[in-house]
Coordinates of C-alpha atoms and ligand atoms in Angstrom, one line a residue:
X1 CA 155.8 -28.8 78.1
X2 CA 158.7 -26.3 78.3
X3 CA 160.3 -25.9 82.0
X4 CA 162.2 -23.3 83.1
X5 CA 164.2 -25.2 85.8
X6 CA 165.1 -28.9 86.2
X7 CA 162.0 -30.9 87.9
X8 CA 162.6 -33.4 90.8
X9 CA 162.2 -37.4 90.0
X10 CA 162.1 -40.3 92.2
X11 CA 165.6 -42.1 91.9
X12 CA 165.6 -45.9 92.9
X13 CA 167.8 -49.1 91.4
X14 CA 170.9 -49.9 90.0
X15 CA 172.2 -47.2 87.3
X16 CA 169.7 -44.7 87.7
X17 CA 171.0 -42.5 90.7
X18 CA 173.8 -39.7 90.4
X19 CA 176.4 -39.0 93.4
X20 CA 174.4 -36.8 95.0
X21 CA 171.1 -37.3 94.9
X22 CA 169.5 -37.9 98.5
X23 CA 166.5 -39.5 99.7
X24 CA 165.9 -41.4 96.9
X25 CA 165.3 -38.1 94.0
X26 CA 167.1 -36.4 91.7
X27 CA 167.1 -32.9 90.1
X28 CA 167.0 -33.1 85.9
X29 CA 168.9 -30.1 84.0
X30 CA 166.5 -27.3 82.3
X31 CA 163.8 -29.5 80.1
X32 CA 165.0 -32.9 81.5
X33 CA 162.7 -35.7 82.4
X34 CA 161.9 -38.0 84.5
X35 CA 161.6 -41.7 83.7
X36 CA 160.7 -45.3 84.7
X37 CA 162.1 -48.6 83.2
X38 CA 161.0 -52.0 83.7
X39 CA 163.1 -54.5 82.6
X40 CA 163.8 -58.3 82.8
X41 CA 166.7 -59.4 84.3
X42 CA 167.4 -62.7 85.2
X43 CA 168.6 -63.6 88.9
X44 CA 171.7 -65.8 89.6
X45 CA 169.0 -68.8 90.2
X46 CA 168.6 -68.1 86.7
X47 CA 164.8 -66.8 87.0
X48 CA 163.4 -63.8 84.9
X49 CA 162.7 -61.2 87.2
X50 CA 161.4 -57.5 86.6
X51 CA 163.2 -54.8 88.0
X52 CA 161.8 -51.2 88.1
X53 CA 164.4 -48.3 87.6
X54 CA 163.7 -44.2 87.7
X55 CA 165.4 -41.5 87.7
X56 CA 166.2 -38.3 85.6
X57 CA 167.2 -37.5 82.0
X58 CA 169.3 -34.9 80.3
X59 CA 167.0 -32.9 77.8
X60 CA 167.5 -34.2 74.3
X61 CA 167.9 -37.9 75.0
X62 CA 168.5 -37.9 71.4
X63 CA 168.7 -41.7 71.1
X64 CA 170.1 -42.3 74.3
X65 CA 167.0 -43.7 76.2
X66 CA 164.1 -43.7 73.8
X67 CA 161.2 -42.4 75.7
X68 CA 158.8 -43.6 73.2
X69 CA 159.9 -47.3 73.5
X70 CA 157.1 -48.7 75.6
X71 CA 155.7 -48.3 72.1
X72 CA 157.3 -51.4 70.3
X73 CA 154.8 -54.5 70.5
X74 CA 155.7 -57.7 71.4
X75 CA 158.7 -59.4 73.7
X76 CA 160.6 -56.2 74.6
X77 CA 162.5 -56.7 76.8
X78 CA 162.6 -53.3 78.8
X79 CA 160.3 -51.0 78.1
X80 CA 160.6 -46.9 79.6
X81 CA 158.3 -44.1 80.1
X82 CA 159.3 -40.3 80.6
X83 CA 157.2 -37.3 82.0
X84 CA 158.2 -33.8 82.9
X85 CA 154.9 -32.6 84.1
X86 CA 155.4 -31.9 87.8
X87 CA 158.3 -32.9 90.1
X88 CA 158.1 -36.8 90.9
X89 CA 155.8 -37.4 88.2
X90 CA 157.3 -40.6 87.7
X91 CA 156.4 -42.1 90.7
X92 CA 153.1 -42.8 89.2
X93 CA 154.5 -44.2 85.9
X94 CA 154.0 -47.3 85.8
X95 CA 155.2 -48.8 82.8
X96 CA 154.6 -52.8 82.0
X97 CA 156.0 -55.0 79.9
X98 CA 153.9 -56.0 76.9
X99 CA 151.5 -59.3 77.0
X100 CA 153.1 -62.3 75.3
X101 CA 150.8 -63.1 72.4
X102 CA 148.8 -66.1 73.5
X103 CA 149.5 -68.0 70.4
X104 CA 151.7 -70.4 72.4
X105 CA 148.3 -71.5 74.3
X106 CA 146.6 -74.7 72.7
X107 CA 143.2 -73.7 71.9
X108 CA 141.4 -75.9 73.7
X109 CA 143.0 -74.2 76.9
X110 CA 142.4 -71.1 75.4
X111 CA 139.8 -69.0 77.8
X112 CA 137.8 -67.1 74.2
X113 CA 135.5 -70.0 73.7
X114 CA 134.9 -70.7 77.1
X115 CA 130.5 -71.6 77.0
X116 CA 128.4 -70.2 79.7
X117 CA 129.5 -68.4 82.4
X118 CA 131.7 -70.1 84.9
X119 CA 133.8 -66.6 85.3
X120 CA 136.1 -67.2 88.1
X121 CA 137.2 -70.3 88.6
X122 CA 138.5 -70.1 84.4
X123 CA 139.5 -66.8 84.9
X124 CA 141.9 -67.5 87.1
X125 CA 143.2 -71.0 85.3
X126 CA 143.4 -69.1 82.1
X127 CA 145.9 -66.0 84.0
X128 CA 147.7 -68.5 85.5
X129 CA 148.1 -70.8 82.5
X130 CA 148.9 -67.3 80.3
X131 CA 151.5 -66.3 83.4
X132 CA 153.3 -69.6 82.7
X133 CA 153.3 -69.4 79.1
X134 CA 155.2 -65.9 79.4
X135 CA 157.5 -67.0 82.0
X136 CA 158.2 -69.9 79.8
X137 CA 158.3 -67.6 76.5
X138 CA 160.5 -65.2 78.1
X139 CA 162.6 -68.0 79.3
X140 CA 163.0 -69.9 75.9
X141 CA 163.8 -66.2 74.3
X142 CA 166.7 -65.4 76.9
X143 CA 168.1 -69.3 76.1
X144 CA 168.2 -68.4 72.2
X145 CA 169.5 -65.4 72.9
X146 CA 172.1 -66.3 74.5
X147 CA 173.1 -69.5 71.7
X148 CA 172.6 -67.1 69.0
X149 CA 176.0 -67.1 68.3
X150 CA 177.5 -65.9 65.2
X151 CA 174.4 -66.9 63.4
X152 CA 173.6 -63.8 60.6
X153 CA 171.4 -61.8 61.5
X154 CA 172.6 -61.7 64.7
X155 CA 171.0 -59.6 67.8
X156 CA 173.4 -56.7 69.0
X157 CA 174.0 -58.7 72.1
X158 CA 176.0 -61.6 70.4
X159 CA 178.3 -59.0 68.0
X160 CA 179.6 -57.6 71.5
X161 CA 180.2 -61.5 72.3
X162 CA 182.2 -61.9 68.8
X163 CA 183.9 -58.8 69.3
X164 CA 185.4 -59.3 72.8
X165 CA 186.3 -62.7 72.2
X166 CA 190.1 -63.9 71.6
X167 CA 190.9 -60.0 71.1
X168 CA 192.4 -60.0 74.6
X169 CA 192.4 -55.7 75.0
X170 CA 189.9 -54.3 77.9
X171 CA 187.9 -55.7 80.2
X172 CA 186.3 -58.8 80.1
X173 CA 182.7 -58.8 78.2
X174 CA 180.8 -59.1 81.6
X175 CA 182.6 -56.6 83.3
X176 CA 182.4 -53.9 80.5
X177 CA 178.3 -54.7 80.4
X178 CA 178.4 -54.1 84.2
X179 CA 180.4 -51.1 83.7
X180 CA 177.1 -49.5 81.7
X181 CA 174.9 -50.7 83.6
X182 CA 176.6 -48.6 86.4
X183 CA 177.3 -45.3 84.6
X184 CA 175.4 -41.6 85.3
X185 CA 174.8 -39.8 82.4
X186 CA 175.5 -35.7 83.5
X187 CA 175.6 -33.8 80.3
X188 CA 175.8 -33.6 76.4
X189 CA 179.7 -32.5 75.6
X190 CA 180.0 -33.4 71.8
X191 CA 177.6 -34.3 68.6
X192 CA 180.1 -35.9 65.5
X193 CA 178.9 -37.8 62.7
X194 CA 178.3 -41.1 64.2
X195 CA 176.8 -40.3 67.8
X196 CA 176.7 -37.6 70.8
X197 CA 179.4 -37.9 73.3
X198 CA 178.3 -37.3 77.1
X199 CA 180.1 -37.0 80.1
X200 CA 179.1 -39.4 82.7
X201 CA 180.1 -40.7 85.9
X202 CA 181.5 -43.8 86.8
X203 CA 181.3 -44.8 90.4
X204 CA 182.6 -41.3 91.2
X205 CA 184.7 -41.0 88.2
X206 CA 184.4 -38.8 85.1
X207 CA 183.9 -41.1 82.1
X208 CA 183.0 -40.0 78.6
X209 CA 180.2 -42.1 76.8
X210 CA 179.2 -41.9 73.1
X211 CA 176.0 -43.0 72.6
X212 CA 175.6 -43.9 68.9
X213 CA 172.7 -42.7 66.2
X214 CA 170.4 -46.1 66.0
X215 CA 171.5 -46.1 62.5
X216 CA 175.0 -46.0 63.4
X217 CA 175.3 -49.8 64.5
X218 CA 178.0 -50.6 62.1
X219 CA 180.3 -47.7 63.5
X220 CA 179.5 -48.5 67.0
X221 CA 180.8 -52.2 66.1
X222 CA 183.7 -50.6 64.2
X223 CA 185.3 -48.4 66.8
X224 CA 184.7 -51.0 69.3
X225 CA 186.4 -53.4 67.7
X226 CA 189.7 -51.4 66.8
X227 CA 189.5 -50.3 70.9
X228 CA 190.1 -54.1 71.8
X229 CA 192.8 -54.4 69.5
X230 CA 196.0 -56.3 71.3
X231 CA 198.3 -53.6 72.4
X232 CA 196.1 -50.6 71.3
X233 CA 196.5 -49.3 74.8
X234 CA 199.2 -45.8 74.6
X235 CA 199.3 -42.7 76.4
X236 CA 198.5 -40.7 73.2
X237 CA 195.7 -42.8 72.4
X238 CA 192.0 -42.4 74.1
X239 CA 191.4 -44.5 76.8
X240 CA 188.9 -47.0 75.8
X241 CA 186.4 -48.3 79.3
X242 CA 183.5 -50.5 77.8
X243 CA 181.3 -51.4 75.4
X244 CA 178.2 -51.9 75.5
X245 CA 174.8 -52.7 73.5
X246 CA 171.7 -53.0 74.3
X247 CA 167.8 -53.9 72.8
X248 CA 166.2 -55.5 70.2
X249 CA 164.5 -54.8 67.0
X250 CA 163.8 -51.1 67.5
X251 CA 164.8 -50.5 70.3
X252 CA 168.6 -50.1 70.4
X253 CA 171.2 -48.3 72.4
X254 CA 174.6 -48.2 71.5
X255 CA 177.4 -47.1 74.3
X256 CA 181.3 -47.3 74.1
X257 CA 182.8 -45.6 77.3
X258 CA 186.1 -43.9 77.8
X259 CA 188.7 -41.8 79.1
X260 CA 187.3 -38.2 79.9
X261 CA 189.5 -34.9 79.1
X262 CA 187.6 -32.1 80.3
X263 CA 189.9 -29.9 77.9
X264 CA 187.8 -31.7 74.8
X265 CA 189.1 -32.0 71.0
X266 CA 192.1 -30.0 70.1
X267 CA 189.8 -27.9 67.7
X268 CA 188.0 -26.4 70.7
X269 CA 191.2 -26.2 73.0
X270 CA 192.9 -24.1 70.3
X271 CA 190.3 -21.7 69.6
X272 CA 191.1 -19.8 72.9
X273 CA 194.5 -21.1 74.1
X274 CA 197.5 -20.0 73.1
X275 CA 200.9 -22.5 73.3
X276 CA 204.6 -21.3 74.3
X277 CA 207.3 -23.0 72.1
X278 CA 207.6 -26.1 74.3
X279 CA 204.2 -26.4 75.1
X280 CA 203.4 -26.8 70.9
X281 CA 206.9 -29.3 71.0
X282 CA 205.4 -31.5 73.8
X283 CA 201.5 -31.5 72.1
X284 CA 203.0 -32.0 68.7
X285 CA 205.3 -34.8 69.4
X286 CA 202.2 -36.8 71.7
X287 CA 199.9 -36.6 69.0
X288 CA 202.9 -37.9 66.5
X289 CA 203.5 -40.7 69.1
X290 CA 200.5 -41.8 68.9
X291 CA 199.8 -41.9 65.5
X292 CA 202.9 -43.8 65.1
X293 CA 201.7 -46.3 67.9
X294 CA 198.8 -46.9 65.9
X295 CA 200.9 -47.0 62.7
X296 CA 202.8 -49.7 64.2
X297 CA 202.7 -53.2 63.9
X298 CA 204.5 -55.7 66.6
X299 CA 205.2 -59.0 65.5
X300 CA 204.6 -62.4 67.5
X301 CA 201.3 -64.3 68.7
X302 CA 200.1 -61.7 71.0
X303 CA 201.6 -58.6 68.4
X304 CA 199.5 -55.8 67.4
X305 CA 198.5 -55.2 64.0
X306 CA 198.8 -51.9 62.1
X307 CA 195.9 -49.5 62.5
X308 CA 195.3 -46.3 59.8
X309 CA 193.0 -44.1 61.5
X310 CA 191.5 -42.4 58.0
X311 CA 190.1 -39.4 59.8
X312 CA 192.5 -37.9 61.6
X313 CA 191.4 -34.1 62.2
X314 CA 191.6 -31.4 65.5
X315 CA 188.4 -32.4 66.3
X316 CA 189.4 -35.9 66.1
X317 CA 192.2 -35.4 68.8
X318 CA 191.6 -34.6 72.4
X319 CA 193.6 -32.5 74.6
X320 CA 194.9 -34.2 78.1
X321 CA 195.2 -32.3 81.7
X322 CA 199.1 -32.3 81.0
X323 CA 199.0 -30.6 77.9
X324 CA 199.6 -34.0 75.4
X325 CA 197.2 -34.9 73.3
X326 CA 195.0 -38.4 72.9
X327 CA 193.4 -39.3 68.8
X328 CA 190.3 -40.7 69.2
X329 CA 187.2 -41.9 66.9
X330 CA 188.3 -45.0 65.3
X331 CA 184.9 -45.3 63.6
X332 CA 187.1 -45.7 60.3
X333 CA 189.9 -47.3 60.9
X334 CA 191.6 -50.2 59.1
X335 CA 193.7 -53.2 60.2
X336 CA 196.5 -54.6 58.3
X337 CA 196.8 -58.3 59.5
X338 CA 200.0 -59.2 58.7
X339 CA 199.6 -62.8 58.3
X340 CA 197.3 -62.7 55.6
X341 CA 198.9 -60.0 54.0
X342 CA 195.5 -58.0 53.7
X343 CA 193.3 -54.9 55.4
X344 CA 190.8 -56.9 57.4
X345 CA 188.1 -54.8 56.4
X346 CA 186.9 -54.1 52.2
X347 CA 187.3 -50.0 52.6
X348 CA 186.0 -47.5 50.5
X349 CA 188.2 -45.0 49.0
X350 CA 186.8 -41.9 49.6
X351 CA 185.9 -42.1 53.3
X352 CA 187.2 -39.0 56.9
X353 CA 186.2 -35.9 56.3
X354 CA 186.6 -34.1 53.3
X355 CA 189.0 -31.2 54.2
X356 CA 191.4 -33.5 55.4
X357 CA 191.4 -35.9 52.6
X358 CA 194.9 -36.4 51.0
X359 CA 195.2 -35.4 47.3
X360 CA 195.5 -39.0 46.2
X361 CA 192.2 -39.8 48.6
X362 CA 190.3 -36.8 46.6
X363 CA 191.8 -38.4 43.3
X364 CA 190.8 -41.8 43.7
X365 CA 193.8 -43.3 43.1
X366 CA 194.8 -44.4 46.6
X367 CA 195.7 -48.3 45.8
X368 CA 193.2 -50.0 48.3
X369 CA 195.3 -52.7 48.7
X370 CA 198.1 -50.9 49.9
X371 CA 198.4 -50.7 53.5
X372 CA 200.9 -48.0 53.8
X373 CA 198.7 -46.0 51.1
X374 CA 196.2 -45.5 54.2
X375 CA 199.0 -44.5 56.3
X376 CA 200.9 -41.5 54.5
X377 CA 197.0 -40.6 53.7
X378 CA 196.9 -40.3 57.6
X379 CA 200.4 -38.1 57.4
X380 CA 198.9 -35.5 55.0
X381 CA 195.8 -35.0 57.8
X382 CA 198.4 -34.9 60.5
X383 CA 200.5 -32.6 58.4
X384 CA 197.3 -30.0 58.7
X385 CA 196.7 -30.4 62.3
X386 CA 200.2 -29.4 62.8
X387 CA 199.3 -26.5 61.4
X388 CA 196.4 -25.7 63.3
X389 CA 198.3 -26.0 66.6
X390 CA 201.4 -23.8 65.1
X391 CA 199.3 -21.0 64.5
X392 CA 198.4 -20.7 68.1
X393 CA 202.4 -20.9 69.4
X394 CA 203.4 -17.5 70.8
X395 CA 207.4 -17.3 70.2
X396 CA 207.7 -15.7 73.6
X397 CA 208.7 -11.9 74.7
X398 CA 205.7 -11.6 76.1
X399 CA 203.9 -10.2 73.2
X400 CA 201.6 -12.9 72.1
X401 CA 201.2 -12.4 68.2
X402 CA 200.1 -15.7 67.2
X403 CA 197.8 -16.6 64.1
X404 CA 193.8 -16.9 65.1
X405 CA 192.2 -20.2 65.1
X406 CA 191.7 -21.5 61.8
X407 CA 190.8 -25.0 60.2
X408 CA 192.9 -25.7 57.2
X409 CA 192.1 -24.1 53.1
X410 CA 189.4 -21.8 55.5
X411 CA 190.5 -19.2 53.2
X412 CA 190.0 -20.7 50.0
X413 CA 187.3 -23.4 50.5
X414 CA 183.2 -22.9 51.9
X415 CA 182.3 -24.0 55.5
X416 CA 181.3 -27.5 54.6
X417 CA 183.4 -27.7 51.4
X418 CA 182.3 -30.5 48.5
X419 CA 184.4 -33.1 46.8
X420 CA 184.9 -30.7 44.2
X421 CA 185.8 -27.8 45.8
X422 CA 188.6 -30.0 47.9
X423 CA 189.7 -31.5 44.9
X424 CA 190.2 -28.1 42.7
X425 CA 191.9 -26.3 45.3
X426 CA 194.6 -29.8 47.0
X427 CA 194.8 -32.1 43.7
X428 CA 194.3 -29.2 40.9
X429 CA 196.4 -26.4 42.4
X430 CA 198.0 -28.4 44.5
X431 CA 197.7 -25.9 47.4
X432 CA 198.5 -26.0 51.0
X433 CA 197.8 -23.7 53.9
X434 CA 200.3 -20.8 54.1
X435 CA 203.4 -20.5 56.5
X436 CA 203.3 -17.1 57.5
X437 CA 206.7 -15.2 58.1
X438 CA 206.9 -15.2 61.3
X439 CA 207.3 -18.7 61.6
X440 CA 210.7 -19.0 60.0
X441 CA 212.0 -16.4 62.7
X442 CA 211.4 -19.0 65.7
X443 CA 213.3 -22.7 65.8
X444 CA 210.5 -24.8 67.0
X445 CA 207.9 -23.2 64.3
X446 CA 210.3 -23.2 61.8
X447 CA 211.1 -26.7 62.4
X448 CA 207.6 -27.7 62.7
X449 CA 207.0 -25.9 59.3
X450 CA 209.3 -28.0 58.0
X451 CA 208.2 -31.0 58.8
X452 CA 204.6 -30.1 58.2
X453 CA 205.6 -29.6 54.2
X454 CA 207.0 -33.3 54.2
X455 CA 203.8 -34.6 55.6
X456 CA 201.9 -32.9 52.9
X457 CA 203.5 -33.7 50.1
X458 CA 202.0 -34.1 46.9
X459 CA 203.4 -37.3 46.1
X460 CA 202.1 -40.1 49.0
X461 CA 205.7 -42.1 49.4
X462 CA 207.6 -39.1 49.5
X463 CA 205.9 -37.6 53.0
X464 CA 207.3 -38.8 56.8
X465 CA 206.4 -41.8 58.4
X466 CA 204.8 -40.7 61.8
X467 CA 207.6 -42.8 63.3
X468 CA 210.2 -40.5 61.2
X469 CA 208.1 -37.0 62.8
X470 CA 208.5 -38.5 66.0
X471 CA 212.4 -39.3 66.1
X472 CA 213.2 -35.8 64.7
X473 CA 211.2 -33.8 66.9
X474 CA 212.6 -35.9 69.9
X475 CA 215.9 -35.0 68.6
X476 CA 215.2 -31.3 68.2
X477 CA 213.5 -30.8 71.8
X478 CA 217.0 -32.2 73.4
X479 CA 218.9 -30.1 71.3
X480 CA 217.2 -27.1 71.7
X481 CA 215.7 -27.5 75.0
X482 CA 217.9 -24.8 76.4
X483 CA 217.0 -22.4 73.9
X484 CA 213.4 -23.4 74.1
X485 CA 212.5 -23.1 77.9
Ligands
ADP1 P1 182.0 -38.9 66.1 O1 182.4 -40.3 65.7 O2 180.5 -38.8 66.2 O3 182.7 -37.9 65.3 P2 183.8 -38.4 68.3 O4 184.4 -39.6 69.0 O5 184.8 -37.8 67.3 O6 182.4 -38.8 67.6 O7 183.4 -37.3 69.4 C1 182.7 -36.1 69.0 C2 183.2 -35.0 69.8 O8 182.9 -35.2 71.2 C3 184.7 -34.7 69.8 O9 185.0 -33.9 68.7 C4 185.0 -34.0 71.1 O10 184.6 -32.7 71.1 C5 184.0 -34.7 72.1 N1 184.6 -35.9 72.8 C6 184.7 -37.1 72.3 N2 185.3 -37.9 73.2 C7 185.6 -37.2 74.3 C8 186.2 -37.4 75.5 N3 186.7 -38.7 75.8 N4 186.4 -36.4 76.4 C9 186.0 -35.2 76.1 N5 185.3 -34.9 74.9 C10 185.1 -35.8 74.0
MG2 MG1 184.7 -37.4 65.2

């Protein structure tokens, strides 16, 4: 059924009510829902105990909550219903747990051959007998749950276990799982490959969350695990909250929460702003900075190793409240672990997105082995977003003739350009986007266009490091800071 306004729930527990909502209801957007959980949790005593949550849903949960779940058989552990038939609707859901299968009964307690009718008396024996054997099922289950370990295949639980472990960056496991537990969903901001992204609150705060595609489990596990990298923290680098997953067999819900800038990827932010001079200087030199963080390694037992993000793009970048920039997705990043001298994951060759792959990516001939191959790849993608943002700089007087928003080779490649097509127009004819005139007439463009060519050069060792951009842009704000403002 199709609504033409939100619809009123019932809003009781933990996670389930927004800031806001009063008396115990909330308001959903246009074709939200309404749902009920039940779940088990177990108390401090360490008892299984079932705790009822409602409240409302964005339309297109897509994922997020899976309103069919109550579906899935046996030994689920929460179970949800939705309805968006009248306001409150879900006061009268009532969703249940399933039965434990009664196989754990021996069958001479079993109540189906029961002769002759002595109902009530082994009615009630055989309920409380079956009550005990789920109490005790649902018991054992939690206990094995929690040894699992690092045993393959593991449940999602214990790879957030393995991942937060040792790595010593973000909150403590517990307090990241409490974290989701306590978040708001309020609405759907961003779809990527690998999941939507929704801004949420946090105990009054803005928070983003990116709730992962169910078949996106090994991305989720990815990005979560470069986030808690030792010293991955930088101002130029999202802000990583908590991870968090959830479910069992079908029933799965991936979440990683973090930093929220209501400006959103650099992609959008440039297809209406326009930049002075210094404002492109500052956002050019933060995304630089951190790329280079990431680029980085720091020696010593707490160091941090060096990260290649492998898809740096606009969209891929977010735009901060001060005008600096944060890279974000790390769903394909690599780690170069010094000690062993290798890249702690086996990566592909020919993974990011296409229009941003580097010539020797397109070719297959990056050497895999190579760390610093998957870094200058990363400084031919940054060498295109530096584009991006100089074709929105306005050289001042007023007049604003800047460039219109364009993604890089839009001229000479389709919207969602092939292998082929990439590799005819970066490897064959070794093209790049054009500078046009103007640039060369103002200092900061004309330095940036500079620097832009060395990043996308042909030949992979010849381009900048990041750290190398980063020095020579800091130089050439001081220097021309009078000029500039
Ligand atoms: P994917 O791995 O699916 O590509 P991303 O992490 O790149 O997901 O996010 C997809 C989009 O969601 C981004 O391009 C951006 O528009 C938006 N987005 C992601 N994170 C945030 C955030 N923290 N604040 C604001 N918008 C965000
Ligand atoms: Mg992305």
């Amino acid at each position: 059924m199709r609504l033409t306004r939100g619809i009123v729930c019932e809003c009781s527990g933990a996670s389930a009510c927004p800031d806001g909502s009063n008396n115990g209801t909330c308001t959903t957007q246009v074709n939200g829902y309404c749902f009920a959980t039940v779940e088990e949790v177990e108390t401090d005593a360490g008892l299984v105990e079932l705790e009822r949550t409602a409240g409302c849903l964005p339309p297109d949960e897509s994922g997020f909550m899976q309103c069919k779940s109550s579906q899935v058989p046996h030994r689920h552990p929460k179970v949800i219903e939705c309805c968006n038939s009248s306001d409150l609707c879900n006061r009268r859901l009532q969703p249940r747990l399933p039965a434990y299968p009664a196989d754990p009964l021996p069958p001479a307690l079993s109540p189906a051959p029961a002769p002759g009718p002595q109902p009530a008396l082994l009615v009630a024996a055989a309920l409380c007998l079956a009550l005990v054997a789920a109490l005790a099922a649902a018991l054992l289950l939690c206990r094995r749950r929690r040894r699992a370990g690092k045993r393959p295949p593991s449940p999602p639980a214990a790879h957030l276990a393995e991942i937060s472990s040792g790595s010593g960056s973000g909150l403590p496991l517990l307090v990241q799982r409490t974290v989701a537990k306590q978040i708001q969903m309020v609405e759907s901001i961003g779809k990527g490959r690998y999941g939507e992204v929704w801004l949420a609150r946090w105990r009054g705060e803005r928070v983003a969350v990116k709730v992962f595609f169910t078949t996106e489990e090994a991305s989720w596990f990815r990005e979560t695990e470069i986030y808690q990298t030792v010293l991955m923290r930088h101002e130029n680098v999202l802000g990583f909250i908590a991870a968090d997953i959830k479910g069992t067999g079908s029933w799965t819900q991936m979440l990683l929460i973090t930093d929220y800038h209501e400006r959103g990827s650099l992609h959008d932010y440039l297809q209406t702003a326009v930049l002075d001079p210094p404002a492109l200087l500052a956002m050019a030199y933060s995304v630089v900075a951190g790329l280079a963080h990431l680029h980085m390694d720091i020696f010593g037992t707490k160091g941090k190793p060096a990260i290649a993000h492998r898809d740096i793009k606009s969209k891929n970048i977010l735009v901060k409240r001060n005008g600096q920039c944060a890279i974000a997705d790390f769903g394909l990043a690599v780690r170069f672990v010094a000690e062993r001298d290798e890249v702690d994951i086996a990566p592909n060759t020919r993974v990011g997105t296409r229009r941003y792959m580097a010539p020797e990516v397109l070719a297959e001939t990056l050497q895999v082995t190579d760390f610093e191959a998957f870094k200058m790849a990363d400084m031919y993608s940054l060498g295109l977003v530096l584009w991006e943002m100089c074709r929105r700089c306005g050289a001042g007087g007023g007049a604003q003739h800047v460039e219109s928003y364009a993604l890089p080779y839009h001229d000479v490649v389709p919207a969602d350009p092939s292998f082929d097509d990439m590799h005819a127009v970066v490897v064959v004819q070794r093209m790049r986007p054009p500078v046009p005139a103007r640039w060369a007439r103002h200092p900061a463009l004309a330095a940036l266009a500079a620097l832009m060519a060395e990043c996308w050069h042909h030949n992979p060792p010849v381009r900048l490091t990041a750290l190398r951009v980063k020095k020579t842009l800091a130089k050439f704000h001081k220097d021309c800071d009078v000029k500039l403002v």
